[in-house]
Amino acid sequence: MAERSTSTHEITHYLNVENAKIAAFLMVSGFILYHGVLHLKFGNDSCTWLLSDGRFPGYSTWQPYGCMMHKYSKSDARMCMHYVSYWGGRNHITFVGDSRIRQLYFEFVNLIGSKEVEKKKAHTDIHFQDEKISARIDFLWQPMVNLSMFYVYKNFLLSEPGARPNLVITGSATWCIKLNNGSKNALSNYQVNLTTIVPLFHKLKDTTQILWMLQDPVVEEKLNANRSMITNEQIDDYNKVALDLLRHSDAKLWKSSRLVAQGMKKESEDGLHISKLALDLDVQILLNMYCNNDMNHHDGTCCNQPEQATTLQIITAAFFLVCIVSAIALCLYRRRQLRRNGAKARAENGQRNGQNGLQESHEGCYDVMVSLAKLGVIMAYFYLCDRTNFFMKENKYYTHVNFFLPFAYVMILGFFFTEKTDKTAVLHRDQTDEWKGWMQLAFLIYHLTGASKVLPVYMHIRVLVSSYLFLTGFGHFTYFWHKGEYGLVRYCKNGCRHLPFYWHTRKNSLRRVLEVLFRLNLLVVVLCFVMNRPYQFYYFVPLVSYWFIVIYVSMAIWPHITQASAEGNVLQYLFMVIKMVLLITIITLFYLSEVFFEKVFLTRPFKALFVTSDDSLHEWRFRWQLDRYSVVYGMLFAFGYQVLLRYKIINDSHEENLFSKPISWLLGVLGLIGIGSYAAFTFLCGNKQQCNDVHSYITFLPIISYIVLRNVPGWLRTRYSSFFAWFGKISLELFISQYHIWLAADTHGVLVLIPSYPVLNVILTSFIFICISHEISKITANLAKYAVPNDWKSLLRNVICFFAILVPICITNGVIAL
């Protein structure tokens, strides 16, 4: 038994988060090496990925290999044509080929055209022109690769460069097979004729991009007698010839269209021509190739060049590089000193009082530099994942199974780690960590699967965001209520004032505020510099920071009310109610007056904190008004809870139920009804706008109901899931880090480290992402000690240094006008 216990202890000794981080670092190094080899061997052109390979994650949904494909609507397609023309480009696209190419032509024209074009089956050339978007789309009937097709390209070459098409989509084989009854001589002639055409592609490369479309497979059993000689074997032979001749030419090979047709060949009506669904996907692939680099859609990374690094990003990279080099140098120096001095000498030196301060200073410098170096390495990984094409990205894909299966699995896993806690208070720390943890895991699954399109799921996630803000109001109100560290003066129970309390409380109050803001904002501020995104892009941290300041100001303004002052004067409770009413009134005025709202939040220099990259306040207003009362609900609940404790209506200092058995059962039923009512509302409201308009008024219902169900029964209140609580402690880092190293393209896609294996990819990227988030949490806590020290002189120095760095950046970016 002792041997088994020793063996178990040895296993758990090595299975810990620090060793997991080492494993994650080795994995990242391995993936960098793997993708580096892939890029060296096959290149990193995402256009080639788009045109070469892909898969069907679900019916009628195409996922290109390694990049994200935007779904172009008619307005998107027309905007693309207009945009290309506006910047001096040309929209002259020509389709050259047989009836299959003609199918694609009509589908393309009908998507970009303002009116539906009649689909003709005549064997003639067809022309389309739209002056509004400066687009000219031609179809040239060339069903055979022969002398006639040769002269098409010869005429392109003889014409003026401005008259040539800038894109040609071509391909042909089935007519050759049909007219020659699948003879071998026809295949040889096809090879000879294509060989004579290929040199023209090279001569046209400066003005015209040639896209050769491989032949789609046929459904042989659906072909009529006149086409029975067209077999997939014959098509494969012709495709092989085209591949051999064009692989190293200046024409691009379009292979993925064949895979699309192959996956949807059952929908073909006559066995030869592909279905409308397959044509739609082919047109989307074409538009992604043609438009993405100009339109810069967030969910369209195929054929889209990465952003160029800004000056601020380069300076930030240089700063972190200096930190990394300095940290390495300090590490080597320390190791050298340790070897030189030995353990005994170090012990003696530690006893010398005169050197203690110097040693602490050196230790602090080392600690800060190592933390910044680690953060720099992590930021390099962030940049590599989401500001380059080094790692691949894929679109999100939602199904009910994709969302609810991992959600159920995570919930069940969390229940297996249920433990007893010695805390008995309502919403004690273990319970709030657990709540934040399972909410965060739900957020991750929601974002990974793109579940926002499903209204009931979207609204339930909105409740979870509101719950986080509710806990913000509850937690900070409770802290200030008990500690009283929010005003410039601390009041005694008898109302007296003392000068020592004044100075002590003022410093503690300021330090508390700055420490909370530092912990909330460090990662986001660094990411703003590294990823070149505005502060509002990471909307959740600005929201929580803003409401924390609101809570602080609400509590700090006169009269200062604390638990101690309320015990000496019952009127203090009334004053707190008045404060709450005034706060709700002010929030409502901000909501009702959009002009007043914009006047306040568009005031410089604070404007930069609330606008997006296009200088719009819309995103902030939307987020603000959606949860405008959530923090107040949390403060009101905390206040009511303190009143109930004060007058001994409830007692949570034991493990029993908060109320008698009948009342506990009644509250449990009401809690279930509250949650069920909100769930019913999410299914009954018509659209997101209607749901969002009502949400802020009723979001307290499911939150309070959950708290009642979770806390009234004593046996449930004193148990928690350590699994969820562990994630809850790093919930903020998880929420922000997912933007770039778990998701991709600023949350619009999914990061791919292992292509073609989506489940394994999610498992490994999740492991790396969680380890990095935990390390960021440790780094933040460590740096907070030095950035917000207890010594007020050091704190003042750090604040001055912060503004000394921030002000030039703000002036350079136009935040502060001179």
GROMACS .gro file of N, CA, C and O in nm, residues 623-677:
model
  220
  623ARG      N    1  -2.231   4.756  -2.630
  623ARG     CA    2  -2.190   4.674  -2.515
  623ARG      C    3  -2.235   4.738  -2.384
  623ARG      O    4  -2.277   4.669  -2.291
  624TRP      N    5  -2.223   4.870  -2.377
  624TRP     CA    6  -2.258   4.941  -2.254
  624TRP      C    7  -2.406   4.927  -2.223
  624TRP      O    8  -2.445   4.896  -2.111
  625GLN      N    9  -2.491   4.953  -2.323
  625GLN     CA   10  -2.634   4.953  -2.296
  625GLN      C   11  -2.689   4.813  -2.277
  625GLN      O   12  -2.790   4.794  -2.208
  626LEU      N   13  -2.620   4.713  -2.332
  626LEU     CA   14  -2.667   4.576  -2.317
  626LEU      C   15  -2.661   4.530  -2.172
  626LEU      O   16  -2.747   4.455  -2.126
  627ASP      N   17  -2.559   4.576  -2.098
  627ASP     CA   18  -2.542   4.536  -1.959
  627ASP      C   19  -2.535   4.657  -1.867
  627ASP      O   20  -2.459   4.659  -1.771
  628ARG      N   21  -2.612   4.759  -1.899
  628ARG     CA   22  -2.601   4.885  -1.824
  628ARG      C   23  -2.645   4.872  -1.679
  628ARG      O   24  -2.602   4.950  -1.593
  629TYR      N   25  -2.731   4.774  -1.648
  629TYR     CA   26  -2.777   4.759  -1.510
  629TYR      C   27  -2.717   4.638  -1.439
  629TYR      O   28  -2.744   4.616  -1.321
  630SER      N   29  -2.636   4.559  -1.509
  630SER     CA   30  -2.588   4.432  -1.451
  630SER      C   31  -2.504   4.454  -1.327
  630SER      O   32  -2.518   4.385  -1.227
  631VAL      N   33  -2.411   4.553  -1.333
  631VAL     CA   34  -2.327   4.582  -1.217
  631VAL      C   35  -2.412   4.636  -1.102
  631VAL      O   36  -2.389   4.601  -0.985
  632VAL      N   37  -2.510   4.718  -1.134
  632VAL     CA   38  -2.597   4.772  -1.030
  632VAL      C   39  -2.677   4.659  -0.964
  632VAL      O   40  -2.696   4.660  -0.841
  633TYR      N   41  -2.722   4.563  -1.043
  633TYR     CA   42  -2.791   4.448  -0.985
  633TYR      C   43  -2.700   4.377  -0.884
  633TYR      O   44  -2.744   4.336  -0.776
  634GLY      N   45  -2.572   4.363  -0.920
  634GLY     CA   46  -2.477   4.298  -0.830
  634GLY      C   47  -2.457   4.378  -0.702
  634GLY      O   48  -2.450   4.322  -0.592
  635MET      N   49  -2.449   4.512  -0.715
  635MET     CA   50  -2.433   4.597  -0.597
  635MET      C   51  -2.557   4.591  -0.509
  635MET      O   52  -2.547   4.584  -0.385
  636LEU      N   53  -2.675   4.595  -0.571
  636LEU     CA   54  -2.799   4.587  -0.493
  636LEU      C   55  -2.812   4.454  -0.421
  636LEU      O   56  -2.854   4.449  -0.305
  637PHE      N   57  -2.774   4.347  -0.490
  637PHE     CA   58  -2.781   4.215  -0.426
  637PHE      C   59  -2.684   4.209  -0.308
  637PHE      O   60  -2.719   4.158  -0.200
  638ALA      N   61  -2.562   4.261  -0.327
  638ALA     CA   62  -2.464   4.262  -0.218
  638ALA      C   63  -2.514   4.346  -0.101
  638ALA      O   64  -2.499   4.307   0.017
  639PHE      N   65  -2.573   4.461  -0.129
  639PHE     CA   66  -2.626   4.547  -0.024
  639PHE      C   67  -2.740   4.478   0.051
  639PHE      O   68  -2.744   4.477   0.175
  640GLY      N   69  -2.834   4.420  -0.025
  640GLY     CA   70  -2.944   4.348   0.039
  640GLY      C   71  -2.896   4.232   0.123
  640GLY      O   72  -2.948   4.206   0.233
  641TYR      N   73  -2.797   4.163   0.074
  641TYR     CA   74  -2.739   4.050   0.147
  641TYR      C   75  -2.677   4.097   0.278
  641TYR      O   76  -2.695   4.033   0.384
  642GLN      N   77  -2.606   4.211   0.275
  642GLN     CA   78  -2.546   4.264   0.398
  642GLN      C   79  -2.653   4.308   0.497
  642GLN      O   80  -2.636   4.290   0.619
  643VAL      N   81  -2.763   4.362   0.448
  643VAL     CA   82  -2.873   4.402   0.537
  643VAL      C   83  -2.935   4.280   0.603
  643VAL      O   84  -2.963   4.279   0.724
  644LEU      N   85  -2.956   4.175   0.525
  644LEU     CA   86  -3.013   4.051   0.580
  644LEU      C   87  -2.921   3.990   0.686
  644LEU      O   88  -2.968   3.938   0.788
  645LEU      N   89  -2.791   3.998   0.662
  645LEU     CA   90  -2.696   3.949   0.763
  645LEU      C   91  -2.699   4.037   0.888
  645LEU      O   92  -2.693   3.986   1.001
  646ARG      N   93  -2.707   4.167   0.867
  646ARG     CA   94  -2.703   4.261   0.980
  646ARG      C   95  -2.819   4.237   1.075
  646ARG      O   96  -2.803   4.240   1.197
  647TYR      N   97  -2.936   4.213   1.019
  647TYR     CA   98  -3.055   4.194   1.104
  647TYR      C   99  -3.087   4.046   1.128
  647TYR      O  100  -3.198   4.013   1.167
  648LYS      N  101  -2.988   3.961   1.096
  648LYS     CA  102  -2.995   3.818   1.129
  648LYS      C  103  -3.118   3.749   1.068
  648LYS      O  104  -3.173   3.656   1.124
  649ILE      N  105  -3.159   3.799   0.951
  649ILE     CA  106  -3.267   3.731   0.878
  649ILE      C  107  -3.213   3.602   0.815
  649ILE      O  108  -3.285   3.503   0.805
  650ILE      N  109  -3.087   3.606   0.772
  650ILE     CA  110  -3.019   3.485   0.729
  650ILE      C  111  -2.888   3.472   0.805
  650ILE      O  112  -2.835   3.572   0.855
  651ASN      N  113  -2.839   3.351   0.813
  651ASN     CA  114  -2.712   3.323   0.878
  651ASN      C  115  -2.639   3.219   0.795
  651ASN      O  116  -2.682   3.103   0.786
  652ASP      N  117  -2.528   3.261   0.730
  652ASP     CA  118  -2.455   3.169   0.642
  652ASP      C  119  -2.322   3.126   0.704
  652ASP      O  120  -2.229   3.089   0.633
  653SER      N  121  -2.314   3.133   0.838
  653SER     CA  122  -2.191   3.092   0.904
  653SER      C  123  -2.188   2.944   0.937
  653SER      O  124  -2.096   2.896   1.002
  654HIS      N  125  -2.287   2.870   0.889
  654HIS     CA  126  -2.294   2.726   0.915
  654HIS      C  127  -2.321   2.654   0.784
  654HIS      O  128  -2.339   2.717   0.678
  655GLU      N  129  -2.326   2.522   0.789
  655GLU     CA  130  -2.343   2.442   0.667
  655GLU      C  131  -2.488   2.403   0.643
  655GLU      O  132  -2.516   2.325   0.552
  656GLU      N  133  -2.580   2.457   0.721
  656GLU     CA  134  -2.722   2.425   0.705
  656GLU      C  135  -2.785   2.514   0.598
  656GLU      O  136  -2.723   2.608   0.547
  657ASN      N  137  -2.913   2.484   0.567
  657ASN     CA  138  -2.987   2.568   0.473
  657ASN      C  139  -3.000   2.710   0.527
  657ASN      O  140  -3.003   2.731   0.649
  658LEU      N  141  -3.010   2.807   0.436
  658LEU     CA  142  -3.025   2.945   0.479
  658LEU      C  143  -3.161   2.972   0.541
  658LEU      O  144  -3.176   3.064   0.622
  659PHE      N  145  -3.261   2.894   0.500
  659PHE     CA  146  -3.396   2.914   0.550
  659PHE      C  147  -3.451   2.779   0.596
  659PHE      O  148  -3.387   2.675   0.579
  660SER      N  149  -3.570   2.784   0.650
  660SER     CA  150  -3.636   2.661   0.692
  660SER      C  151  -3.665   2.574   0.570
  660SER      O  152  -3.663   2.622   0.455
  661LYS      N  153  -3.695   2.448   0.593
  661LYS     CA  154  -3.714   2.354   0.482
  661LYS      C  155  -3.825   2.396   0.386
  661LYS      O  156  -3.805   2.395   0.264
  662PRO      N  157  -3.945   2.436   0.435
  662PRO     CA  158  -4.051   2.477   0.341
  662PRO      C  159  -4.011   2.598   0.255
  662PRO      O  160  -4.035   2.600   0.135
  663ILE      N  161  -3.949   2.698   0.322
  663ILE     CA  162  -3.909   2.817   0.247
  663ILE      C  163  -3.798   2.784   0.148
  663ILE      O  164  -3.796   2.835   0.036
  664SER      N  165  -3.706   2.696   0.187
  664SER     CA  166  -3.599   2.654   0.097
  664SER      C  167  -3.655   2.586  -0.027
  664SER      O  168  -3.610   2.612  -0.140
  665TRP      N  169  -3.754   2.499  -0.007
  665TRP     CA  170  -3.818   2.432  -0.121
  665TRP      C  171  -3.890   2.534  -0.210
  665TRP      O  172  -3.883   2.527  -0.333
  666LEU      N  173  -3.958   2.629  -0.147
  666LEU     CA  174  -4.030   2.731  -0.223
  666LEU      C  175  -3.933   2.815  -0.306
  666LEU      O  176  -3.956   2.840  -0.425
  667LEU      N  177  -3.822   2.857  -0.245
  667LEU     CA  178  -3.722   2.934  -0.318
  667LEU      C  179  -3.659   2.853  -0.430
  667LEU      O  180  -3.627   2.906  -0.537
  668GLY      N  181  -3.639   2.723  -0.406
  668GLY     CA  182  -3.585   2.637  -0.511
  668GLY      C  183  -3.677   2.629  -0.631
  668GLY      O  184  -3.632   2.638  -0.747
  669VAL      N  185  -3.806   2.618  -0.606
  669VAL     CA  186  -3.904   2.613  -0.715
  669VAL      C  187  -3.907   2.746  -0.790
  669VAL      O  188  -3.910   2.750  -0.914
  670LEU      N  189  -3.905   2.855  -0.714
  670LEU     CA  190  -3.904   2.987  -0.778
  670LEU      C  191  -3.777   3.008  -0.861
  670LEU      O  192  -3.781   3.070  -0.968
  671GLY      N  193  -3.663   2.955  -0.811
  671GLY     CA  194  -3.539   2.964  -0.888
  671GLY      C  195  -3.549   2.890  -1.019
  671GLY      O  196  -3.505   2.941  -1.124
  672LEU      N  197  -3.604   2.772  -1.018
  672LEU     CA  198  -3.622   2.695  -1.142
  672LEU      C  199  -3.716   2.767  -1.237
  672LEU      O  200  -3.693   2.771  -1.359
  673ILE      N  201  -3.822   2.826  -1.181
  673ILE     CA  202  -3.916   2.900  -1.266
  673ILE      C  203  -3.847   3.021  -1.328
  673ILE      O  204  -3.867   3.054  -1.446
  674GLY      N  205  -3.761   3.091  -1.249
  674GLY     CA  206  -3.690   3.207  -1.301
  674GLY      C  207  -3.599   3.173  -1.418
  674GLY      O  208  -3.601   3.240  -1.521
  675ILE      N  209  -3.521   3.066  -1.403
  675ILE     CA  210  -3.432   3.024  -1.511
  675ILE      C  211  -3.512   2.975  -1.631
  675ILE      O  212  -3.482   3.008  -1.746
  676GLY      N  213  -3.617   2.898  -1.603
  676GLY     CA  214  -3.702   2.847  -1.712
  676GLY      C  215  -3.772   2.958  -1.786
  676GLY      O  216  -3.788   2.952  -1.909
  677SER      N  217  -3.813   3.063  -1.714
  677SER     CA  218  -3.882   3.176  -1.778
  677SER      C  219  -3.790   3.249  -1.875
  677SER      O  220  -3.830   3.284  -1.986
   0.00000   0.00000   0.00000
